[in-house]
Every structure is written in structure tokens, then in C-alpha cells.
Amino acid sequence: MERRYEILHGTVSNAATAHLRNVQAVGKLDKVTDILYDLVDLAKIFKVTKRTLFNWREKGILPLIEFGGRLYLTHKQLEAVIVQKGGVL
């Protein structure tokens, strides 16, 4: 599974927005649609702890899917969450 990380300085919304900008060109080629982000990936993208991700899941902010005992978020779901929240989680 391909994992993409962006090392950015700034706020969570800036990091998430910049990440989406970088993958949008690739998304047009339909190569990004199969990406699944696990908790480690999401923690790095949003620069938060795993505990925060669990809290967001409880509040219904992150629609994580369980597969094989692990939690994942698809690329489309990640984009939808960021757009829905106006770039700020």
C-alpha cells in the first residue's frame, strides 16, 4: 500500500489542505482512490495523537472503518471530512 507523508510546518488545517493539493493531480489519474490511511497515517497528516483520532471517531467526525481489527479511512472519506469541516478539524 502506498503511503504518502507530507512534513509541513503550520496548523492542522494547513497540513491537511496542502496534502490534498499535492494529491489532487494524482487523483485525476485515479491512482489515489485505493489509498487507505491507518491511524498512524492520520496522526501524521493531522499532527494529532491517536487518542484525538479516537475522540473524533466517537464524536462522528471521522468515519473510520474497521478491517482486520485495524481502523482505516479511505482517501475519499479523508477529502470529504476536510471539505465538510472547512479545512479545520
mmCIF file with all atom_site columns, C-alpha atoms in Angstrom:
data_model
loop_
_atom_site.group_PDB
_atom_site.id
_atom_site.type_symbol
_atom_site.label_atom_id
_atom_site.label_alt_id
_atom_site.label_comp_id
_atom_site.label_asym_id
_atom_site.label_entity_id
_atom_site.label_seq_id
_atom_site.pdbx_PDB_ins_code
_atom_site.Cartn_x
_atom_site.Cartn_y
_atom_site.Cartn_z
_atom_site.occupancy
_atom_site.B_iso_or_equiv
_atom_site.pdbx_formal_charge
_atom_site.auth_seq_id
_atom_site.auth_comp_id
_atom_site.auth_asym_id
_atom_site.auth_atom_id
_atom_site.pdbx_PDB_model_num
ATOM 1  C CA . MET A 1 1  ? 0.000   0.000  0.000   1.00 0.00 ? 1  MET A CA 1
ATOM 2  C CA . GLU A 1 2  ? 1.370   3.376  -0.969  1.00 0.00 ? 2  GLU A CA 1
ATOM 3  C CA . ARG A 1 3  ? 1.707   5.828  1.889   1.00 0.00 ? 3  ARG A CA 1
ATOM 4  C CA . ARG A 1 4  ? 2.311   9.481  1.363   1.00 0.00 ? 4  ARG A CA 1
ATOM 5  C CA . TYR A 1 5  ? 3.509   11.796 4.089   1.00 0.00 ? 5  TYR A CA 1
ATOM 6  C CA . GLU A 1 6  ? 3.881   15.496 3.983   1.00 0.00 ? 6  GLU A CA 1
ATOM 7  C CA . ILE A 1 7  ? 6.162   17.141 6.503   1.00 0.00 ? 7  ILE A CA 1
ATOM 8  C CA . LEU A 1 8  ? 4.733   20.608 6.897   1.00 0.00 ? 8  LEU A CA 1
ATOM 9  C CA . HIS A 1 9  ? 5.055   23.342 9.454   1.00 0.00 ? 9  HIS A CA 1
ATOM 10 C CA . GLY A 1 10 ? 1.839   25.085 10.355  1.00 0.00 ? 10 GLY A CA 1
ATOM 11 C CA . THR A 1 11 ? -1.635  24.339 11.599  1.00 0.00 ? 11 THR A CA 1
ATOM 12 C CA . VAL A 1 12 ? -3.572  21.138 11.144  1.00 0.00 ? 12 VAL A CA 1
ATOM 13 C CA . SER A 1 13 ? -5.787  22.694 8.505   1.00 0.00 ? 13 SER A CA 1
ATOM 14 C CA . ASN A 1 14 ? -2.773  23.941 6.539   1.00 0.00 ? 14 ASN A CA 1
ATOM 15 C CA . ALA A 1 15 ? -1.145  20.493 6.608   1.00 0.00 ? 15 ALA A CA 1
ATOM 16 C CA . ALA A 1 16 ? -4.328  18.700 5.560   1.00 0.00 ? 16 ALA A CA 1
ATOM 17 C CA . THR A 1 17 ? -5.123  21.219 2.833   1.00 0.00 ? 17 THR A CA 1
ATOM 18 C CA . ALA A 1 18 ? -1.571  21.127 1.451   1.00 0.00 ? 18 ALA A CA 1
ATOM 19 C CA . HIS A 1 19 ? -1.657  17.336 1.454   1.00 0.00 ? 19 HIS A CA 1
ATOM 20 C CA . LEU A 1 20 ? -4.886  17.356 -0.552  1.00 0.00 ? 20 LEU A CA 1
ATOM 21 C CA . ARG A 1 21 ? -3.472  19.896 -3.010  1.00 0.00 ? 21 ARG A CA 1
ATOM 22 C CA . ASN A 1 22 ? -0.481  17.632 -3.631  1.00 0.00 ? 22 ASN A CA 1
ATOM 23 C CA . VAL A 1 23 ? -2.577  14.541 -4.331  1.00 0.00 ? 23 VAL A CA 1
ATOM 24 C CA . GLN A 1 24 ? -5.331  16.172 -6.393  1.00 0.00 ? 24 GLN A CA 1
ATOM 25 C CA . ALA A 1 25 ? -3.276  15.998 -9.606  1.00 0.00 ? 25 ALA A CA 1
ATOM 26 C CA . VAL A 1 26 ? -2.649  12.323 -8.987  1.00 0.00 ? 26 VAL A CA 1
ATOM 27 C CA . GLY A 1 27 ? -6.333  11.842 -8.065  1.00 0.00 ? 27 GLY A CA 1
ATOM 28 C CA . LYS A 1 28 ? -7.311  12.829 -11.581 1.00 0.00 ? 28 LYS A CA 1
ATOM 29 C CA . LEU A 1 29 ? -5.410  9.774  -12.779 1.00 0.00 ? 29 LEU A CA 1
ATOM 30 C CA . ASP A 1 30 ? -7.423  7.543  -10.371 1.00 0.00 ? 30 ASP A CA 1
ATOM 31 C CA . LYS A 1 31 ? -4.286  6.282  -8.630  1.00 0.00 ? 31 LYS A CA 1
ATOM 32 C CA . VAL A 1 32 ? -5.181  7.745  -5.243  1.00 0.00 ? 32 VAL A CA 1
ATOM 33 C CA . THR A 1 33 ? -8.652  6.237  -4.912  1.00 0.00 ? 33 THR A CA 1
ATOM 34 C CA . ASP A 1 34 ? -7.378  2.962  -3.430  1.00 0.00 ? 34 ASP A CA 1
ATOM 35 C CA . ILE A 1 35 ? -5.364  4.539  -0.609  1.00 0.00 ? 35 ILE A CA 1
ATOM 36 C CA . LEU A 1 36 ? -6.334  3.569  2.925   1.00 0.00 ? 36 LEU A CA 1
ATOM 37 C CA . TYR A 1 37 ? -4.970  5.655  5.782   1.00 0.00 ? 37 TYR A CA 1
ATOM 38 C CA . ASP A 1 38 ? -4.449  3.914  9.121   1.00 0.00 ? 38 ASP A CA 1
ATOM 39 C CA . LEU A 1 39 ? -4.261  5.688  12.481  1.00 0.00 ? 39 LEU A CA 1
ATOM 40 C CA . VAL A 1 40 ? -0.516  6.299  12.161  1.00 0.00 ? 40 VAL A CA 1
ATOM 41 C CA . ASP A 1 41 ? -1.027  7.954  8.757   1.00 0.00 ? 41 ASP A CA 1
ATOM 42 C CA . LEU A 1 42 ? -3.914  10.090 10.019  1.00 0.00 ? 42 LEU A CA 1
ATOM 43 C CA . ALA A 1 43 ? -2.000  11.151 13.122  1.00 0.00 ? 43 ALA A CA 1
ATOM 44 C CA . LYS A 1 44 ? 0.847   12.378 10.906  1.00 0.00 ? 44 LYS A CA 1
ATOM 45 C CA . ILE A 1 45 ? -1.459  14.122 8.424   1.00 0.00 ? 45 ILE A CA 1
ATOM 46 C CA . PHE A 1 46 ? -3.399  15.991 11.121  1.00 0.00 ? 46 PHE A CA 1
ATOM 47 C CA . LYS A 1 47 ? -0.487  16.242 13.595  1.00 0.00 ? 47 LYS A CA 1
ATOM 48 C CA . VAL A 1 48 ? -2.546  14.872 16.482  1.00 0.00 ? 48 VAL A CA 1
ATOM 49 C CA . THR A 1 49 ? -2.344  11.851 18.767  1.00 0.00 ? 49 THR A CA 1
ATOM 50 C CA . LYS A 1 50 ? -4.155  8.565  18.272  1.00 0.00 ? 50 LYS A CA 1
ATOM 51 C CA . ARG A 1 51 ? -6.298  9.426  21.313  1.00 0.00 ? 51 ARG A CA 1
ATOM 52 C CA . THR A 1 52 ? -7.551  12.525 19.483  1.00 0.00 ? 52 THR A CA 1
ATOM 53 C CA . LEU A 1 53 ? -8.442  10.376 16.478  1.00 0.00 ? 53 LEU A CA 1
ATOM 54 C CA . PHE A 1 54 ? -10.456 8.062  18.743  1.00 0.00 ? 54 PHE A CA 1
ATOM 55 C CA . ASN A 1 55 ? -12.229 11.104 20.225  1.00 0.00 ? 55 ASN A CA 1
ATOM 56 C CA . TRP A 1 56 ? -13.065 12.362 16.734  1.00 0.00 ? 56 TRP A CA 1
ATOM 57 C CA . ARG A 1 57 ? -14.413 8.911  15.894  1.00 0.00 ? 57 ARG A CA 1
ATOM 58 C CA . GLU A 1 58 ? -16.662 8.953  18.988  1.00 0.00 ? 58 GLU A CA 1
ATOM 59 C CA . LYS A 1 59 ? -17.983 12.394 18.008  1.00 0.00 ? 59 LYS A CA 1
ATOM 60 C CA . GLY A 1 60 ? -18.699 11.178 14.478  1.00 0.00 ? 60 GLY A CA 1
ATOM 61 C CA . ILE A 1 61 ? -16.102 13.441 12.847  1.00 0.00 ? 61 ILE A CA 1
ATOM 62 C CA . LEU A 1 62 ? -14.034 10.565 11.431  1.00 0.00 ? 62 LEU A CA 1
ATOM 63 C CA . PRO A 1 63 ? -15.994 7.717  9.806   1.00 0.00 ? 63 PRO A CA 1
ATOM 64 C CA . LEU A 1 64 ? -13.282 5.113  10.391  1.00 0.00 ? 64 LEU A CA 1
ATOM 65 C CA . ILE A 1 65 ? -13.846 1.630  9.016   1.00 0.00 ? 65 ILE A CA 1
ATOM 66 C CA . GLU A 1 66 ? -12.657 -1.472 10.840  1.00 0.00 ? 66 GLU A CA 1
ATOM 67 C CA . PHE A 1 67 ? -10.922 -4.109 8.790   1.00 0.00 ? 67 PHE A CA 1
ATOM 68 C CA . GLY A 1 68 ? -8.943  -6.972 10.268  1.00 0.00 ? 68 GLY A CA 1
ATOM 69 C CA . GLY A 1 69 ? -9.008  -5.422 13.731  1.00 0.00 ? 69 GLY A CA 1
ATOM 70 C CA . ARG A 1 70 ? -7.498  -2.134 12.496  1.00 0.00 ? 70 ARG A CA 1
ATOM 71 C CA . LEU A 1 71 ? -9.114  1.203  11.732  1.00 0.00 ? 71 LEU A CA 1
ATOM 72 C CA . TYR A 1 72 ? -8.817  2.903  8.344   1.00 0.00 ? 72 TYR A CA 1
ATOM 73 C CA . LEU A 1 73 ? -10.088 5.923  6.441   1.00 0.00 ? 73 LEU A CA 1
ATOM 74 C CA . THR A 1 74 ? -10.279 5.973  2.652   1.00 0.00 ? 74 THR A CA 1
ATOM 75 C CA . HIS A 1 75 ? -8.835  8.834  0.651   1.00 0.00 ? 75 HIS A CA 1
ATOM 76 C CA . LYS A 1 76 ? -12.297 9.953  -0.455  1.00 0.00 ? 76 LYS A CA 1
ATOM 77 C CA . GLN A 1 77 ? -13.505 9.958  3.150   1.00 0.00 ? 77 GLN A CA 1
ATOM 78 C CA . LEU A 1 78 ? -10.457 11.997 4.177   1.00 0.00 ? 78 LEU A CA 1
ATOM 79 C CA . GLU A 1 79 ? -11.200 14.596 1.495   1.00 0.00 ? 79 GLU A CA 1
ATOM 80 C CA . ALA A 1 80 ? -14.877 14.693 2.491   1.00 0.00 ? 80 ALA A CA 1
ATOM 81 C CA . VAL A 1 81 ? -14.054 15.242 6.180   1.00 0.00 ? 81 VAL A CA 1
ATOM 82 C CA . ILE A 1 82 ? -11.665 18.083 5.407   1.00 0.00 ? 82 ILE A CA 1
ATOM 83 C CA . VAL A 1 83 ? -14.073 19.777 2.989   1.00 0.00 ? 83 VAL A CA 1
ATOM 84 C CA . GLN A 1 84 ? -17.024 19.299 5.360   1.00 0.00 ? 84 GLN A CA 1
ATOM 85 C CA . LYS A 1 85 ? -15.124 20.959 8.202   1.00 0.00 ? 85 LYS A CA 1
ATOM 86 C CA . GLY A 1 86 ? -13.900 23.801 6.033   1.00 0.00 ? 86 GLY A CA 1
ATOM 87 C CA . GLY A 1 87 ? -10.277 22.655 6.290   1.00 0.00 ? 87 GLY A CA 1
ATOM 88 C CA . VAL A 1 88 ? -10.318 22.698 10.109  1.00 0.00 ? 88 VAL A CA 1
ATOM 89 C CA . LEU A 1 89 ? -10.862 19.713 12.372  1.00 0.00 ? 89 LEU A CA 1
#
